[in-house]
XYZ file of C-alpha atoms in Angstrom:
566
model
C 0.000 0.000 0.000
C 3.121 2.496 0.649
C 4.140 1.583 -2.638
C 1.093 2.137 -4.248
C 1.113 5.685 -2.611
C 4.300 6.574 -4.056
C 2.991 5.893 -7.418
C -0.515 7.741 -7.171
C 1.132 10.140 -5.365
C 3.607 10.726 -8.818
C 1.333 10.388 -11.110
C -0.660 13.385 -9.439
C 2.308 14.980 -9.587
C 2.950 14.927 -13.141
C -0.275 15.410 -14.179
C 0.350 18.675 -12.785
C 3.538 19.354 -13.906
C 2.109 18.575 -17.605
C -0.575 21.220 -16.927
C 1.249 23.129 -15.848
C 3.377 23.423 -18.889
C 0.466 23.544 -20.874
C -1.363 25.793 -19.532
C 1.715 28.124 -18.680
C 4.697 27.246 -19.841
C 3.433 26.075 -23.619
C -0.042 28.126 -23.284
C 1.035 30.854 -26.101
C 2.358 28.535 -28.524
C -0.526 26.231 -28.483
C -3.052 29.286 -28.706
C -1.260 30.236 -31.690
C -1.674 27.034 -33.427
C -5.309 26.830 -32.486
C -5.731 30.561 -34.420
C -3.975 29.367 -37.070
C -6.082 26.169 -37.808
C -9.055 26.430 -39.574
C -11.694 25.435 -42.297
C -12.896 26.481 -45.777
C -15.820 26.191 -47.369
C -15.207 24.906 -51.038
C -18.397 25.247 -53.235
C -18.990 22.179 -55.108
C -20.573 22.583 -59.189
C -23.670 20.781 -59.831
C -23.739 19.335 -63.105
C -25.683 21.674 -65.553
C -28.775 21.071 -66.980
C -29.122 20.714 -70.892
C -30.602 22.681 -73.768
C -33.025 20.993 -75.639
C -35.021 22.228 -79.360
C -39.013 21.187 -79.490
C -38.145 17.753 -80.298
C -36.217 16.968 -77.603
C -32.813 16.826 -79.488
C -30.245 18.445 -77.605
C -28.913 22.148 -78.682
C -26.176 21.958 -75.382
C -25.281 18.930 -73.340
C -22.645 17.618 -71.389
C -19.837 15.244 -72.099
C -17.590 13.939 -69.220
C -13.989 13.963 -70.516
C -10.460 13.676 -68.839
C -9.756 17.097 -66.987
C -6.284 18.330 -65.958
C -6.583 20.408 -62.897
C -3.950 22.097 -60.782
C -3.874 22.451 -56.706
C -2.811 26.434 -56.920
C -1.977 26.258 -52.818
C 0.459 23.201 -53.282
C 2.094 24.594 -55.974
C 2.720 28.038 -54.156
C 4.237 25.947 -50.969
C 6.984 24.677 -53.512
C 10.370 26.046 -53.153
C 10.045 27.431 -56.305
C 6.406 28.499 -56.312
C 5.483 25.532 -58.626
C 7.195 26.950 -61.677
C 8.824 23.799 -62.913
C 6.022 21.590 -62.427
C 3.761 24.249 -64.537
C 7.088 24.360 -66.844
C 6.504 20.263 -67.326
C 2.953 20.656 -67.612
C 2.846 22.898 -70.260
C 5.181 21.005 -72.372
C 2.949 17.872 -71.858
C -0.446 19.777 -72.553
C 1.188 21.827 -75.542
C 0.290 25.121 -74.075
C 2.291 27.998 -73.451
C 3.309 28.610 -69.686
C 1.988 31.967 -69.417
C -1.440 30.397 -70.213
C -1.372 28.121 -67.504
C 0.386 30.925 -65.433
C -2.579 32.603 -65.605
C -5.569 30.701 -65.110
C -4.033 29.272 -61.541
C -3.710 32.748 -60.464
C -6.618 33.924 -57.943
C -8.998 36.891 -59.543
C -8.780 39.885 -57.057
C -8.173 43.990 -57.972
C -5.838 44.796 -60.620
C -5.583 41.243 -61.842
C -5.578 41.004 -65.814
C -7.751 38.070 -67.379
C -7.655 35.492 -67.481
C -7.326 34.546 -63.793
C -9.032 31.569 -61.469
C -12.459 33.323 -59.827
C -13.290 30.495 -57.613
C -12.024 29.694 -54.592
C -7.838 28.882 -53.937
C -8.688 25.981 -52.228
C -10.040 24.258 -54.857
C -8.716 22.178 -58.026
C -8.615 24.624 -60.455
C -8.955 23.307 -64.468
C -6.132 24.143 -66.799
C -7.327 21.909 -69.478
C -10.003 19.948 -70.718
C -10.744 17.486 -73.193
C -7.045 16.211 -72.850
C -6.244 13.037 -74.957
C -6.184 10.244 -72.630
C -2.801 8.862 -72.966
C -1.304 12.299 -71.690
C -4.080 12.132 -68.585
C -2.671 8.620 -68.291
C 0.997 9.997 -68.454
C 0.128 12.922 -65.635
C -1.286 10.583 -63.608
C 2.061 7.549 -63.373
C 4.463 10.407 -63.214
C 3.064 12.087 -59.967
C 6.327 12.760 -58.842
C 6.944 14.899 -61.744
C 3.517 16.784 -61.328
C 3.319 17.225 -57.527
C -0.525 19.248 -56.897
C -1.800 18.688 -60.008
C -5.021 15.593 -60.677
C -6.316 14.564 -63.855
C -10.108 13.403 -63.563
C -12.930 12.897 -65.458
C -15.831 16.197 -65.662
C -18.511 17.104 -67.168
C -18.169 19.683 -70.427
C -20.599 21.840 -72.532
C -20.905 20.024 -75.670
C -22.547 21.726 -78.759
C -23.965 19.024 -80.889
C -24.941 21.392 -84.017
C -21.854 23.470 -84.012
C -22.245 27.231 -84.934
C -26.067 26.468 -85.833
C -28.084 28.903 -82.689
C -24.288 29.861 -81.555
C -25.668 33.480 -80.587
C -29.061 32.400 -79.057
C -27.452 29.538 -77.050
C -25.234 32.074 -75.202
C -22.288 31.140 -72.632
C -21.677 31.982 -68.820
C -17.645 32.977 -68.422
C -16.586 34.211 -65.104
C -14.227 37.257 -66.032
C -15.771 37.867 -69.297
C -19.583 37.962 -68.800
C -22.830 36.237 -69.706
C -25.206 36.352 -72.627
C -27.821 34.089 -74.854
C -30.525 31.276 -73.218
C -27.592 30.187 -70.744
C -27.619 33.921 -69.234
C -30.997 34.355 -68.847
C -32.206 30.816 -67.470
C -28.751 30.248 -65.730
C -31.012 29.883 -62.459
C -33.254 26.721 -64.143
C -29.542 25.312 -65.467
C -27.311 25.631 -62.428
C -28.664 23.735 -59.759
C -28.222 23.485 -56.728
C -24.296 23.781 -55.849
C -23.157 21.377 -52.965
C -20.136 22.254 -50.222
C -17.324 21.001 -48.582
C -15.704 22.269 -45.721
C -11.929 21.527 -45.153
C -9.643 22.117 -42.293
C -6.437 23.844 -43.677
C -3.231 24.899 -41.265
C -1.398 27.955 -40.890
C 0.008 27.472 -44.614
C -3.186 26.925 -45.995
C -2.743 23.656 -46.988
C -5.578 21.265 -46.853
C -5.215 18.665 -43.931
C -8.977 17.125 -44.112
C -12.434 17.051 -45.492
C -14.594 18.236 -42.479
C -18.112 17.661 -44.108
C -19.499 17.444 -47.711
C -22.688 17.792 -48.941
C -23.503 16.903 -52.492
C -24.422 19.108 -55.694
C -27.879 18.769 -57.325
C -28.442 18.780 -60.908
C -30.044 21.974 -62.605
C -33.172 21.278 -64.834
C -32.976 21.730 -68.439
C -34.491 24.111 -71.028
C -37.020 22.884 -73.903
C -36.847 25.674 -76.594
C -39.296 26.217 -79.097
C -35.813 25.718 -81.543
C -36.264 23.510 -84.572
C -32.528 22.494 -84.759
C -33.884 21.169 -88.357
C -35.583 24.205 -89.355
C -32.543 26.166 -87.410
C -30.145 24.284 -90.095
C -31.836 24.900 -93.034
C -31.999 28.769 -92.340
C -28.254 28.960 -91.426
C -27.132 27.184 -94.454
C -29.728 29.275 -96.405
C -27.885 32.645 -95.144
C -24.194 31.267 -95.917
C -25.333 30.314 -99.141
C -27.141 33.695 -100.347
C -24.335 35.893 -98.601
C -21.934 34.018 -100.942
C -24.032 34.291 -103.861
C -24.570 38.198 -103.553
C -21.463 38.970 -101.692
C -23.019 40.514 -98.614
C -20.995 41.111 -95.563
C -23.711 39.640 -92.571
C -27.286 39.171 -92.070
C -30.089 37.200 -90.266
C -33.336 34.763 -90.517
C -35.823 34.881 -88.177
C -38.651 32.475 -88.344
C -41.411 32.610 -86.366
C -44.042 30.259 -85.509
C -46.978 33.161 -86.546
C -49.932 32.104 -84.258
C -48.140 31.591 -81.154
C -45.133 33.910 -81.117
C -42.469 31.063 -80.229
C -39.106 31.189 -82.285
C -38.126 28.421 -84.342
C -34.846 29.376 -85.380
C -32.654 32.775 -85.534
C -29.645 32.492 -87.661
C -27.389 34.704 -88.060
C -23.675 35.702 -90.023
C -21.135 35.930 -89.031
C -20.872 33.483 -86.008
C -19.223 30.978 -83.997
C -18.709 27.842 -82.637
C -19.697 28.381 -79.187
C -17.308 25.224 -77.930
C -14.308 27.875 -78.064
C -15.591 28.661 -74.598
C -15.004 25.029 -73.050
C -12.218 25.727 -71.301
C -12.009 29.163 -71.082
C -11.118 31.525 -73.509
C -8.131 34.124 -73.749
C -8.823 38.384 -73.649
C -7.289 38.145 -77.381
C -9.786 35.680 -78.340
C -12.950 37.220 -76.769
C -11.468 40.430 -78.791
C -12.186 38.719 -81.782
C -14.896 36.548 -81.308
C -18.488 38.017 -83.362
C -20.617 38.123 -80.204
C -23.214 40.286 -82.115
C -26.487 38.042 -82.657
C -27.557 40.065 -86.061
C -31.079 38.458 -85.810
C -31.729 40.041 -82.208
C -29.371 43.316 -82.437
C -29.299 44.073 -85.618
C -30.232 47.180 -86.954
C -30.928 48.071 -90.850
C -33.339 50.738 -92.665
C -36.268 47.933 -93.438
C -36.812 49.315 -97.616
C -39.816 48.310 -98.697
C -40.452 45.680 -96.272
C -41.761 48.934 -93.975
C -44.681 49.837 -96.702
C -47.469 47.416 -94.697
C -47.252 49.961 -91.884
C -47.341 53.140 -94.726
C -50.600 51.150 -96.238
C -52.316 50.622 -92.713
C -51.226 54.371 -91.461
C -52.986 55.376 -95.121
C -56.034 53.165 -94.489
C -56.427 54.927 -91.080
C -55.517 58.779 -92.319
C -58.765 57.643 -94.455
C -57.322 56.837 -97.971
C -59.345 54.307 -99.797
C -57.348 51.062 -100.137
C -59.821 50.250 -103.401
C -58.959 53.682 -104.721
C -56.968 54.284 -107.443
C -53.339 55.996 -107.286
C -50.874 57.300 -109.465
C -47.676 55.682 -109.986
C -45.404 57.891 -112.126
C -41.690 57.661 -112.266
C -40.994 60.847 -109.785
C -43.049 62.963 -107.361
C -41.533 65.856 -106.247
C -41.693 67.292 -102.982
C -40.286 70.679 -101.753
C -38.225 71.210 -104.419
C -36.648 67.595 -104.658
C -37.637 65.201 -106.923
C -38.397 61.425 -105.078
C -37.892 58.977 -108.176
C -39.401 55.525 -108.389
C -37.021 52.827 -108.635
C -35.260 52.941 -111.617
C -37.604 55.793 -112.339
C -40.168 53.386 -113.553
C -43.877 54.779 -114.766
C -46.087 52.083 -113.701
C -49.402 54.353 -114.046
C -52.769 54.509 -112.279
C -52.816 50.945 -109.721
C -54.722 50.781 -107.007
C -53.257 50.173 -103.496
C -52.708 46.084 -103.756
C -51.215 46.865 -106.703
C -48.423 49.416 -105.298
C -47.742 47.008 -103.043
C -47.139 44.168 -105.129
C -45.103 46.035 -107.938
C -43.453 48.158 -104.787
C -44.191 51.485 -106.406
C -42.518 54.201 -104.045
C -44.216 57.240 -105.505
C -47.753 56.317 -104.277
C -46.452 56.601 -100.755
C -44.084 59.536 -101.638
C -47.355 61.288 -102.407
C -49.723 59.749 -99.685
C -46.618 60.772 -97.034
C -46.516 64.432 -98.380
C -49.833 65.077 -97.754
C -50.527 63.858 -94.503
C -47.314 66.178 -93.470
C -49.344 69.150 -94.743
C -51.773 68.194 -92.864
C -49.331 67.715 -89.769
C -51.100 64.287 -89.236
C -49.006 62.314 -86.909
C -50.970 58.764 -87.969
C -47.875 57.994 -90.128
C -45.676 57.712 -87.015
C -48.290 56.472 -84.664
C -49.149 53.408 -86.738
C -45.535 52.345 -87.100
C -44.682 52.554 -83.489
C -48.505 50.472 -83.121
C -46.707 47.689 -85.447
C -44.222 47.498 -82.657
C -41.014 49.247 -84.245
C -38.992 51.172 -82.058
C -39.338 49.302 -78.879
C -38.149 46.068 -77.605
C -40.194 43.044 -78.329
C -39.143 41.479 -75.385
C -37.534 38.581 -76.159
C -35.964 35.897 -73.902
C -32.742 36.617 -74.437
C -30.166 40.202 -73.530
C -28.971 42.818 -75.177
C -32.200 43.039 -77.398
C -31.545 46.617 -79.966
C -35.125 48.653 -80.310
C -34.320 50.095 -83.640
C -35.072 53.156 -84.225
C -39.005 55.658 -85.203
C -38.121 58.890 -85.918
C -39.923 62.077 -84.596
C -42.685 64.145 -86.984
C -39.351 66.486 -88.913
C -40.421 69.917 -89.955
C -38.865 68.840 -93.697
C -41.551 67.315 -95.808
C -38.701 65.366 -97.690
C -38.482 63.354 -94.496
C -41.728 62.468 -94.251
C -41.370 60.815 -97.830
C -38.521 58.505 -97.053
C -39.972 57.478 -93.888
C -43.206 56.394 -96.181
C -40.455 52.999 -97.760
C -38.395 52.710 -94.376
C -35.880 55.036 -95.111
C -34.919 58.363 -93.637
C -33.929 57.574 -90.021
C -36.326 54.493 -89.649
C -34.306 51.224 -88.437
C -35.673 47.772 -87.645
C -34.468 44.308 -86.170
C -35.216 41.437 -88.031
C -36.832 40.061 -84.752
C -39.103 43.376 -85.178
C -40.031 42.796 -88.791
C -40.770 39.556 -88.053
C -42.859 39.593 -85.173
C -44.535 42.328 -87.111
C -45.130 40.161 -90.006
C -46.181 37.282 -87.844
C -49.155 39.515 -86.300
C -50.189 40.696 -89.942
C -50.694 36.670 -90.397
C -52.460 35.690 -87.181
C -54.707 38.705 -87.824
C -53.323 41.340 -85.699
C -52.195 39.739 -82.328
C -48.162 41.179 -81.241
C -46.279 38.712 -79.228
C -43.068 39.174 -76.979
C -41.293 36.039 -78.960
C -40.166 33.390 -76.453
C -37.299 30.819 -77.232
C -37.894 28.860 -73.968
C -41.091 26.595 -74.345
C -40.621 24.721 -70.815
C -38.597 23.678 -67.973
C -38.341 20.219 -66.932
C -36.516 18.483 -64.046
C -33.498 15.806 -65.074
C -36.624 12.879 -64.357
C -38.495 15.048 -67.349
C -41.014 16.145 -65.195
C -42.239 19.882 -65.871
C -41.286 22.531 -63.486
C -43.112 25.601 -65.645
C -44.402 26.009 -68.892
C -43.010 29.297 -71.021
C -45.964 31.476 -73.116
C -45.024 34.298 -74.937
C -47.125 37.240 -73.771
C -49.479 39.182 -75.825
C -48.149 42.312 -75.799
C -50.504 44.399 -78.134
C -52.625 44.837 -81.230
C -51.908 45.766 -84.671
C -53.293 49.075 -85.188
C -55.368 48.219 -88.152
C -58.961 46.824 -89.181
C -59.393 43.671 -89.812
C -60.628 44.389 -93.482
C -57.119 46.533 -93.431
C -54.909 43.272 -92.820
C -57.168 40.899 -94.702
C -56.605 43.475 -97.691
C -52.565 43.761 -96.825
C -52.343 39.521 -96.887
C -54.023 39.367 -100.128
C -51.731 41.964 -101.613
C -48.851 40.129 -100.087
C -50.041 36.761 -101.356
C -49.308 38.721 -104.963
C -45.438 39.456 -104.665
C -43.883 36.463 -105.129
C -46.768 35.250 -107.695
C -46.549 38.199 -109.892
C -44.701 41.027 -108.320
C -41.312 41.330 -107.250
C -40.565 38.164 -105.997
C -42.290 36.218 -109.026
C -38.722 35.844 -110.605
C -37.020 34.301 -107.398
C -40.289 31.819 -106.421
C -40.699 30.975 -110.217
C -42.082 27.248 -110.213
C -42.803 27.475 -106.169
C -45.924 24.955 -105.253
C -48.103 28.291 -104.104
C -50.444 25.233 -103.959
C -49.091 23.332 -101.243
C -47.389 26.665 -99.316
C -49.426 29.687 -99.527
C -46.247 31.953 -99.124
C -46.773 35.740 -99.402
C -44.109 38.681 -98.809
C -42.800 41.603 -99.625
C -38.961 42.402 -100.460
C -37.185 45.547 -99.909
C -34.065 47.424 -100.873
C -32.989 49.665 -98.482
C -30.314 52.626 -99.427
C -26.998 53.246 -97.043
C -24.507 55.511 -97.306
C -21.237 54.531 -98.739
C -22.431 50.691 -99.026
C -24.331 48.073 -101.324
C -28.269 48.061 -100.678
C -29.611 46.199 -97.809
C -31.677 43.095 -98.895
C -35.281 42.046 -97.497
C -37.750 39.711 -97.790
C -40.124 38.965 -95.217
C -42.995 36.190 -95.588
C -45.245 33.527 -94.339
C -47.539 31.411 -94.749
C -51.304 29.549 -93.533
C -49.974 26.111 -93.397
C -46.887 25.626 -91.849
C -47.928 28.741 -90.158
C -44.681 30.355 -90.058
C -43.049 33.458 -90.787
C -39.636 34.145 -92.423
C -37.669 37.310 -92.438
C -34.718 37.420 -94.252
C -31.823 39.926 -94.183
C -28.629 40.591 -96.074
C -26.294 43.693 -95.229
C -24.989 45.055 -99.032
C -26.355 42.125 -100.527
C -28.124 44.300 -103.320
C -32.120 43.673 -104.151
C -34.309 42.317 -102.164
C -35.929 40.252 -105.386
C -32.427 38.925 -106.228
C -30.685 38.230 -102.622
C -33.005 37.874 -99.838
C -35.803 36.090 -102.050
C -34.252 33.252 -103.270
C -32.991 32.952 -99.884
C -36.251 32.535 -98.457
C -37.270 30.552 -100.483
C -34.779 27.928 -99.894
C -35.712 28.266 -96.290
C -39.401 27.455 -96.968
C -38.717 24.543 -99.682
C -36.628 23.137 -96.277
C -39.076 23.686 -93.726
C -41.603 21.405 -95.834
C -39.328 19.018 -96.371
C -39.719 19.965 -100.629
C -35.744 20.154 -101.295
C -35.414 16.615 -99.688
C -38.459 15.082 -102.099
C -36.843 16.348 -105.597
């Protein structure tokens, strides 16, 4: 029992002694370490939810592929900063070292792109898409790549290539956001998951305190054709090599509902080049204008449905009978037809069949003497110089001009000159309403979103967001003049031997002037049955007739599957 006292008694005693030097001796040194260890929360991606035309074919998926990633806190706890095992990597990937340099580097004040904008603690990608036998040869020569993983990640994948490029849209951290992926990026994310980590003093990593997992983001149905999205982007390459134009658009429009079933337009891009990331030189030069959407060109002739309707309600007789000689002169400046033409006394279908400018030179001058404002009113009714709305950023609201004391203004606002600017979106969801019978839509591209078990979360319907401001007798009259153009007016030559029979197609082209450049080229249509409308633009590709016609027409021959059958 003495014995046994000695021993308690020692152990008591250092016990103390250890506490003592804990507590006292040791006490600022372990504080210190207890500051200096701490955890992170690391934000974990959810996979992203596709992009899907009205069939269900998908316009943006995701493709798991072998992804080179880089720890950018190990590396900077290397004697020399990591340089030589970027050095190695960069010969192995092919890539230049300032590249790589660059993307490991944390985003922050004074930082040039590119740069990493997530957090430092986790794996940041330097490359993607990598050709498995160099993931392989990362992955056996560790030693040589200290802090840097190759694994397998999901990648935006565009299945049609540049076809919907500009609708589509991207999300890049450092460079911005645009298209369907900007403005549903809260239906496509999902739900990000976390992980908290303990890191030391040196901020290295020393263990995975909790995870929770990401959850999938929902996908996007469009109202996209990817067939009839196809057919109008090979239609546009095709006329803007024939006539030699420099860009342009197609818009089609499903008429009675206001949904979009393709925009196309010139020039554009792949929109893969931003898997991966993309460099500030190659943003510089990349064509992010969507022409369809942003676009902005004097509308020729195409305009003369909203001169015909504003005439109709200033109270000219649309069965009356006009004047069509080769000039009318206003002020004291002569407005000549085109190509000076004297087509004599037509009545108003006719004027707009055989596109006679001096009926409207005349009907214009005379409702400016009267300081009638109707001319102005009814275009801004047909929705031009606003928005439409559309689903998608950076829409352009062309351009109405105000009454102008000069009466010569007046006239070339009468064919969509003088000031008056359109999108082809506008045009089109002008021309759409003229078809359904008056109704104005705000054009939607997304028809639906649906959870990854294809459940639907919310259906998309494009707004009605007006009335045309014409009788119905007006825009029954305006059709049926239409229906004329490419029959017997100026479309006949481009739409010679077209099956009117099977597709009721009406139109109108136009040839709008600009300064110090070939004529803009128009045609916009549609038609009963495939109720759709087509608007077709080509900057300085010359007559309407002779560029965007026969362009159109190729786009209608697709849609009904006629090109495919001969």
């Amino acid at each position: 029992m003495g014995v046994l006292r000695v021993v308690v008694v020692g152990l008591m005693v250092t016990l103390a002694g250890r506490l003592w030097l804990l507590q006292v001796v040791d006490g600022d040194r372990y504080v210190r370490a207890a500051v200096n260890v701490s955890v992170r929360t690391v934000a974990l991606a959810p996979l992203r939810g596709q992009i899907l035309d009205a069939a269900g074919r998908p316009l943006v998926a995701n493709k798991t592929v072998p992804v080179v990633s880089v720890d950018g806190v190990a590396l900077a706890h290397q004697a020399d900063g990591g340089r030589a095992v970027l050095g190695r990597l960069a010969a192995v990937l092919r890539q230049p070292y300032e590249r790589l340099a660059g993307k490991i580097r944390t985003c922050g004040p004074g930082v040039p792109r590119p740069c990493w904008p997530g957090s430092p603690y986790e794996q940041i990608p330097v490359a993607d898409g990598v050709p498995v036998q160099v993931a392989l040869q990362i992955t056996e020569r560790q030693a040589d790549f200290p802090g840097v993983t190759t694994e397998l990640r999901p990648i935006r994948v565009y299945p049609y290539g540049e076809a919907a490029g500009h609708t589509l849209g991207y999300l890049q951290a450092g460079v911005g956001r645009d298209g369907l992926e900007a403005v549903y990026d809260r239906d496509l994310a999902g739900r990000p998951g976390r992980r908290v980590v303990a890191v030391d003093n040196a901020g290295r990593v020393t263990r995975v305190v909790a995870q929770d997992p990401a959850t999938t983001g929902n996908s996007l149905v469009t109202s996209l054709d990817a067939r009839i999205q196809v057919i109008a982007e090979r239609a546009l390459a095709t006329a803007l090599t024939r006539t030699g134009g420099t860009s342009g658009a197609v818009v089609v429009l499903e008429s009675n509902t206001g949904r979009v079933a393709a925009l196309a337009g010139y020039p554009g891009y792949d929109p893969s080049v931003w898997t991966g990331g993309v460099t500030a030189r190659q943003y510089a030069g990349l064509p992010l204008l969507s022409r369809a959407v942003q676009g902005q060109w004097a509308p020729g002739s195409t305009w003369k449905v909203a001169s015909v309707a504003a005439a109709a309600n200033a109270g000219y007789r649309l069965d009356g009978r006009y004047g069509c000689p080769s000039g009318y002169t206003v002020g004291d400046r002569l407005f000549r037809n085109f190509a000076s033409a004297d087509l004599g006394i037509m009545t108003m279908r006719q004027a707009l069949v055989k596109s006679c400018d001096t009926v409207f030179y005349r009907i214009a001058d005379e409702l400016w003497r009267r300081r009638s404002d109707v001319p102005r009113r009814t275009a801004t009714g047909f929705g031009f110089g606003t928005r439409t709305g559309i689903d998608l950023p950076g829409e352009a609201a062309g351009a109405v001009p105000q009454a102008s004391p000069r009466p010569g203004d007046a006239a070339n606002f009468a064919i969509g000159q003088g000031g008056v600017l359109v999108t082809p979106l506008q045009l089109a969801r002008a021309y759409a309403a003229l078809a359904n019978g008056g109704t104005l839509y705000a054009p939607r591209v997304g028809e639906r979103v649906v959870r990854p078990d294809g459940t639907t979360v919310r259906s998309i319907v494009p707004p009605v967001t007006g009335r045309l401001p014409a009788s119905a007798a007006t825009l029954a009259y305006i059709r049926g003049a239409l229906a004329g153009v490419p029959r017997s007016g100026t479309a006949a030559a481009a739409f010679k031997g077209f099956p009117f029979g099977r597709i009721a197609v009406a139109g109108k082209t136009g040839t709008a002037e600009s300064a110090g450049h070939r004529d803009t080229s128009w045609f916009a249509s549609f038609a009963p049955d495939p109720a759709y409308t087509v608007v077709v633009v080509l900057s300085e590709g010359g007559r309407g007739a002779r560029g965007a016609a026969p362009a159109a027409r190729q786009i209608w021959e697709g849609i009904d599957g006629l090109r495919e059958t001969r």
